[in-house]
């Protein structure tokens, strides 16, 4: 908690302060002042892939299936069992998702994925919500060797340039692997950019980070997935399938973390949002896009049987 207060204080000092125009604004309670002074003008970058039926996924799990939702029971005067809900008759529509795994798309892996004695997705602390974000770039190494894995030397070189990685932070490894997403070949291409076991141990045991994340759908390409095994069996979570890391600064941003709370879940469909300084070149700020009400489209969502999902057309 002390680290978070120090980080927020430093971030606030580094960003432009909004002019307080009324006495009421000067007396904003709690963290509302922080929001108005810092987060309202920040740039928000989505680090999350959209889940569709055709995104890369391990063949052992299989692809997801989307379909229009049907009534699960006879509802007198309203719907019969098996009837598809429509805007015209029922006033709304919904979607039925057959998700064959909780290891799909952009994820947050709890350690129970491999080690049932550790927490599942619903048992992760609420304190995971907001953390300092560090992005280590190994794209140059990957261009020379597509199976390159992050090394301790890469971390030391990063710290020599940007300073020590903060305790409790989230470290994402930028490899460029996701640039061809959603090409299904990504799920079967090996080797792929990874994170070495020694680097994982260094980040957790020496720098005491919260968790790390990577662009591919596995931690490493070793025969036994040694990095993922070590993480899960030592009580550490990890992020997989992270996107758009080329749009985030190496240091100085935060990451907001959200995921559904499935009881006993062994994986999580996650949403990661980078919160960057207001002068950052990527992202959008509060108020730049229609938010409430949201913008109306000239092309309504319609179920496309060929795509197997709703699209605008």
Coordinates of C-alpha atoms in Angstrom, one line a residue:
X1 CA 0.0 0.0 0.0
X2 CA 2.9 2.4 0.8
X3 CA 4.4 1.7 -2.6
X4 CA 1.1 2.4 -4.3
X5 CA 0.7 5.8 -2.5
X6 CA 4.3 6.7 -3.4
X7 CA 3.7 5.7 -7.1
X8 CA 0.4 7.7 -7.3
X9 CA 2.1 10.7 -5.7
X10 CA 5.0 10.6 -8.1
X11 CA 2.6 10.2 -11.1
X12 CA 0.5 13.1 -10.0
X13 CA 3.6 15.3 -9.7
X14 CA 4.7 14.4 -13.1
X15 CA 1.4 15.1 -14.9
X16 CA -0.2 18.5 -15.6
X17 CA -2.5 19.6 -12.8
X18 CA -6.0 20.7 -13.8
X19 CA -7.1 24.1 -12.7
X20 CA -9.5 24.0 -9.8
X21 CA -12.2 26.5 -10.7
X22 CA -14.6 26.3 -7.8
X23 CA -14.3 25.8 -4.0
X24 CA -16.4 22.6 -4.3
X25 CA -13.8 21.1 -6.6
X26 CA -11.0 22.0 -4.2
X27 CA -12.7 20.0 -1.5
X28 CA -13.3 16.8 -3.5
X29 CA -13.4 13.8 -1.1
X30 CA -10.9 11.0 -1.1
X31 CA -9.6 9.8 -4.5
X32 CA -11.9 12.0 -6.6
X33 CA -9.2 14.7 -6.5
X34 CA -6.7 12.1 -7.9
X35 CA -9.1 11.1 -10.6
X36 CA -9.7 14.7 -11.8
X37 CA -6.1 15.7 -11.5
X38 CA -4.6 12.6 -13.1
X39 CA -6.8 9.9 -14.5
X40 CA -9.3 12.1 -16.3
X41 CA -6.7 13.5 -18.7
X42 CA -4.6 10.2 -19.0
X43 CA -4.5 8.2 -22.2
X44 CA -6.2 4.8 -22.1
X45 CA -4.8 2.0 -24.3
X46 CA -6.6 -1.4 -24.6
X47 CA -4.2 -4.3 -24.3
X48 CA -6.9 -6.9 -25.0
X49 CA -7.8 -9.1 -27.9
X50 CA -11.5 -9.4 -28.9
X51 CA -12.8 -12.9 -28.3
X52 CA -14.3 -14.3 -31.6
X53 CA -15.0 -17.9 -32.7
X54 CA -11.9 -18.0 -34.9
X55 CA -9.1 -16.6 -32.7
X56 CA -6.0 -18.8 -32.1
X57 CA -6.5 -21.5 -29.4
X58 CA -4.8 -24.7 -28.5
X59 CA -6.3 -27.5 -30.5
X60 CA -6.7 -29.6 -27.3
X61 CA -9.4 -27.1 -26.2
X62 CA -11.1 -26.3 -29.6
X63 CA -12.7 -23.1 -30.7
X64 CA -15.6 -21.2 -29.1
X65 CA -19.1 -21.2 -30.7
X66 CA -21.4 -18.2 -30.7
X67 CA -25.2 -18.4 -31.4
X68 CA -28.4 -16.4 -30.8
X69 CA -29.8 -17.1 -27.4
X70 CA -32.9 -19.3 -27.1
X71 CA -35.6 -19.6 -24.5
X72 CA -34.7 -22.3 -22.1
X73 CA -38.3 -22.9 -21.0
X74 CA -41.9 -22.5 -22.2
X75 CA -43.0 -19.0 -21.2
X76 CA -46.7 -18.7 -21.8
X77 CA -47.7 -15.8 -24.0
X78 CA -44.0 -14.8 -24.5
X79 CA -41.7 -17.6 -25.8
X80 CA -41.6 -21.3 -26.3
X81 CA -38.7 -23.5 -25.3
X82 CA -36.0 -23.4 -28.0
X83 CA -37.4 -20.2 -29.6
X84 CA -34.7 -17.6 -30.5
X85 CA -35.2 -14.2 -28.9
X86 CA -35.6 -11.4 -31.4
X87 CA -35.9 -7.6 -31.2
X88 CA -39.2 -7.8 -33.2
X89 CA -41.0 -10.2 -31.0
X90 CA -39.3 -10.0 -27.6
X91 CA -37.8 -6.5 -27.6
X92 CA -34.3 -7.8 -27.1
X93 CA -31.7 -10.3 -28.3
X94 CA -28.9 -12.1 -26.5
X95 CA -26.0 -14.4 -27.4
X96 CA -25.3 -18.0 -26.3
X97 CA -21.6 -18.6 -25.9
X98 CA -20.1 -22.1 -25.9
X99 CA -16.6 -21.4 -24.5
X100 CA -14.8 -24.7 -24.5
X101 CA -12.1 -23.4 -22.2
X102 CA -11.3 -20.6 -19.8
X103 CA -7.9 -20.5 -21.5
X104 CA -9.0 -18.3 -24.3
X105 CA -7.7 -15.0 -25.8
X106 CA -6.3 -12.5 -23.5
X107 CA -6.1 -14.2 -20.1
X108 CA -5.2 -14.0 -16.4
X109 CA -4.0 -17.4 -15.3
X110 CA -4.5 -18.1 -11.5
X111 CA -2.1 -20.7 -10.1
X112 CA -4.9 -23.2 -9.6
X113 CA -4.7 -23.7 -13.4
X114 CA -1.8 -26.1 -12.6
X115 CA -1.8 -26.3 -8.8
X116 CA -5.2 -26.9 -7.1
X117 CA -3.8 -26.0 -3.7
X118 CA -3.5 -22.4 -4.8
X119 CA -6.2 -19.8 -5.6
X120 CA -8.6 -20.0 -8.5
X121 CA -9.7 -17.0 -10.5
X122 CA -12.5 -16.1 -8.0
X123 CA -10.0 -16.2 -5.1
X124 CA -7.6 -13.6 -6.4
X125 CA -7.4 -10.4 -4.2
X126 CA -9.2 -7.3 -5.2
X127 CA -5.9 -5.5 -4.9
X128 CA -5.0 -6.9 -8.3
X129 CA -7.1 -4.1 -9.8
X130 CA -4.6 -1.3 -10.4
X131 CA -0.8 -1.6 -10.6
X132 CA 2.3 0.1 -12.0
X133 CA 3.0 -1.2 -15.5
X134 CA 6.5 -2.1 -16.9
X135 CA 6.9 -3.1 -20.5
X136 CA 10.2 -4.8 -21.5
X137 CA 10.8 -4.9 -25.3
X138 CA 12.6 -7.9 -26.8
X139 CA 11.3 -7.4 -30.4
X140 CA 14.9 -6.9 -31.7
X141 CA 16.0 -10.2 -30.2
X142 CA 12.9 -12.0 -31.5
X143 CA 13.6 -10.7 -35.1
X144 CA 16.9 -12.6 -34.9
X145 CA 15.5 -15.7 -33.1
X146 CA 11.7 -16.2 -33.1
X147 CA 12.1 -18.6 -30.2
X148 CA 14.0 -16.1 -28.0
X149 CA 13.1 -16.0 -24.3
X150 CA 13.5 -13.1 -22.0
X151 CA 16.7 -13.4 -20.0
X152 CA 17.9 -11.9 -16.8
X153 CA 20.4 -9.8 -18.8
X154 CA 17.5 -8.2 -20.7
X155 CA 16.0 -7.2 -17.4
X156 CA 19.3 -5.8 -16.1
X157 CA 19.7 -3.8 -19.3
X158 CA 16.2 -2.5 -19.0
X159 CA 16.8 -1.3 -15.4
X160 CA 20.1 0.3 -16.4
X161 CA 18.1 2.5 -18.8
X162 CA 14.8 3.0 -16.9
X163 CA 15.5 2.3 -13.3
X164 CA 14.6 -0.5 -10.9
X165 CA 11.3 -2.4 -11.5
X166 CA 8.9 -1.4 -8.7
X167 CA 7.9 -4.0 -6.2
X168 CA 4.2 -5.1 -6.7
X169 CA 4.2 -4.0 -10.4
X170 CA 3.0 -5.9 -13.5
X171 CA 5.7 -6.6 -16.1
X172 CA 4.6 -7.3 -19.7
X173 CA 7.1 -8.7 -22.2
X174 CA 6.7 -7.1 -25.6
X175 CA 7.8 -9.6 -28.4
X176 CA 5.7 -8.6 -31.4
X177 CA 4.2 -12.1 -31.5
X178 CA 0.6 -10.8 -31.6
X179 CA 1.1 -8.6 -34.7
X180 CA -0.5 -11.2 -36.9
X181 CA -3.4 -11.9 -34.6
X182 CA -5.9 -13.5 -35.2
X183 CA -4.0 -15.8 -37.6
X184 CA -4.9 -19.3 -36.4
X185 CA -1.3 -20.4 -37.2
X186 CA -0.2 -18.6 -34.1
X187 CA -1.6 -21.4 -32.0
X188 CA 0.6 -24.0 -33.6
X189 CA 3.8 -22.1 -34.5
X190 CA 6.8 -23.3 -32.5
X191 CA 9.1 -22.2 -31.1
X192 CA 7.7 -18.8 -30.1
X193 CA 8.9 -15.9 -28.0
X194 CA 9.0 -16.8 -24.3
X195 CA 10.1 -15.8 -20.9
X196 CA 13.0 -17.8 -19.5
X197 CA 12.7 -19.5 -16.1
X198 CA 15.7 -17.6 -14.6
X199 CA 14.0 -14.3 -15.7
X200 CA 10.8 -15.3 -14.0
X201 CA 12.6 -16.2 -10.8
X202 CA 14.5 -12.9 -10.9
X203 CA 11.3 -10.9 -11.4
X204 CA 9.4 -12.6 -8.6
X205 CA 12.1 -13.4 -6.1
X206 CA 14.4 -10.4 -6.6
X207 CA 12.0 -7.7 -7.8
X208 CA 8.9 -9.1 -6.1
X209 CA 6.5 -8.2 -8.9
X210 CA 2.8 -9.1 -8.8
X211 CA 2.8 -11.0 -12.0
X212 CA 4.2 -10.9 -15.5
X213 CA 2.5 -11.2 -18.9
X214 CA 3.4 -12.1 -22.5
X215 CA 1.9 -12.0 -25.9
X216 CA 1.9 -15.7 -26.8
X217 CA -0.6 -18.2 -25.3
X218 CA 2.1 -20.0 -23.3
X219 CA 4.9 -18.8 -21.1
X220 CA 7.7 -20.7 -22.9
X221 CA 8.4 -23.2 -25.6
X222 CA 10.3 -25.7 -23.5
X223 CA 9.1 -29.4 -23.7
X224 CA 7.7 -29.3 -20.1
X225 CA 6.6 -25.6 -20.1
X226 CA 9.1 -25.2 -17.2
X227 CA 8.4 -21.5 -16.7
X228 CA 4.6 -21.9 -16.4
X229 CA 5.1 -25.0 -14.1
X230 CA 7.3 -23.0 -11.8
X231 CA 4.9 -20.0 -11.6
X232 CA 1.8 -22.0 -10.9
X233 CA 3.4 -24.3 -8.4
X234 CA 4.8 -21.4 -6.4
X235 CA 1.6 -19.4 -6.2
X236 CA 2.1 -16.9 -9.0
X237 CA -0.5 -15.7 -11.5
X238 CA 0.4 -14.6 -15.1
X239 CA -1.1 -12.8 -18.1
X240 CA -1.2 -14.4 -21.5
X241 CA -2.3 -13.2 -25.0
X242 CA -1.6 -9.5 -24.2
X243 CA -2.0 -7.1 -27.1
X244 CA -0.8 -3.7 -28.3
X245 CA 2.3 -3.5 -26.1
X246 CA 3.9 -1.3 -28.8
X247 CA 1.5 1.4 -27.8
X248 CA 2.6 1.6 -24.2
X249 CA 5.6 3.4 -22.6
X250 CA 8.3 1.2 -21.0
X251 CA 7.7 2.9 -17.6
X252 CA 5.3 5.5 -16.1
X253 CA 2.0 3.9 -16.9
X254 CA -0.5 1.9 -14.8
X255 CA -2.5 -1.2 -15.8
X256 CA -6.2 -1.7 -14.9
X257 CA -7.1 -5.4 -14.6
X258 CA -10.5 -6.9 -14.9
X259 CA -11.8 -10.4 -15.3
X260 CA -15.0 -12.4 -14.7
X261 CA -15.3 -14.1 -11.3
X262 CA -16.1 -17.7 -12.1
X263 CA -16.4 -19.8 -9.0
X264 CA -13.5 -22.3 -8.9
X265 CA -12.3 -20.9 -12.3
X266 CA -8.9 -22.1 -13.5
X267 CA -8.4 -19.3 -16.0
X268 CA -9.8 -15.9 -16.7
X269 CA -10.9 -14.0 -19.8
X270 CA -9.2 -10.8 -18.8
X271 CA -9.3 -7.2 -19.9
X272 CA -6.1 -5.1 -19.4
X273 CA -6.1 -1.3 -20.0
X274 CA -2.9 0.7 -19.8
X275 CA -3.4 4.1 -18.3
X276 CA -0.7 6.3 -19.7
X277 CA 0.4 10.0 -19.2
X278 CA -1.7 12.6 -21.0
X279 CA 1.0 13.5 -23.5
X280 CA 1.5 9.9 -24.6
X281 CA 1.0 9.5 -28.4
X282 CA -1.4 6.5 -28.2
X283 CA -4.8 6.0 -26.5
X284 CA -7.8 8.1 -25.8
X285 CA -8.8 10.3 -22.8
X286 CA -12.0 10.6 -21.0
X287 CA -14.5 12.7 -23.0
X288 CA -12.8 12.2 -26.4
X289 CA -15.4 9.5 -27.4
X290 CA -19.1 9.3 -26.7
X291 CA -19.6 7.6 -23.4
X292 CA -23.0 8.3 -21.9
X293 CA -25.0 8.1 -24.1
X294 CA -22.8 5.9 -26.3
X295 CA -22.7 6.6 -30.0
X296 CA -25.4 5.2 -32.2
X297 CA -24.3 3.3 -35.3
X298 CA -25.9 3.4 -38.8
X299 CA -25.1 -0.4 -39.0
X300 CA -26.9 -2.4 -36.4
X301 CA -25.5 -5.6 -35.0
X302 CA -26.8 -8.7 -36.9
X303 CA -25.9 -12.4 -36.5
X304 CA -23.8 -13.5 -39.4
X305 CA -24.0 -17.3 -39.8
X306 CA -20.8 -17.4 -41.9
X307 CA -18.8 -15.6 -39.2
X308 CA -20.7 -17.3 -36.4
X309 CA -21.1 -14.1 -34.5
X310 CA -22.8 -10.7 -34.5
X311 CA -21.3 -8.1 -36.8
X312 CA -22.3 -4.7 -37.9
X313 CA -23.7 -4.7 -41.5

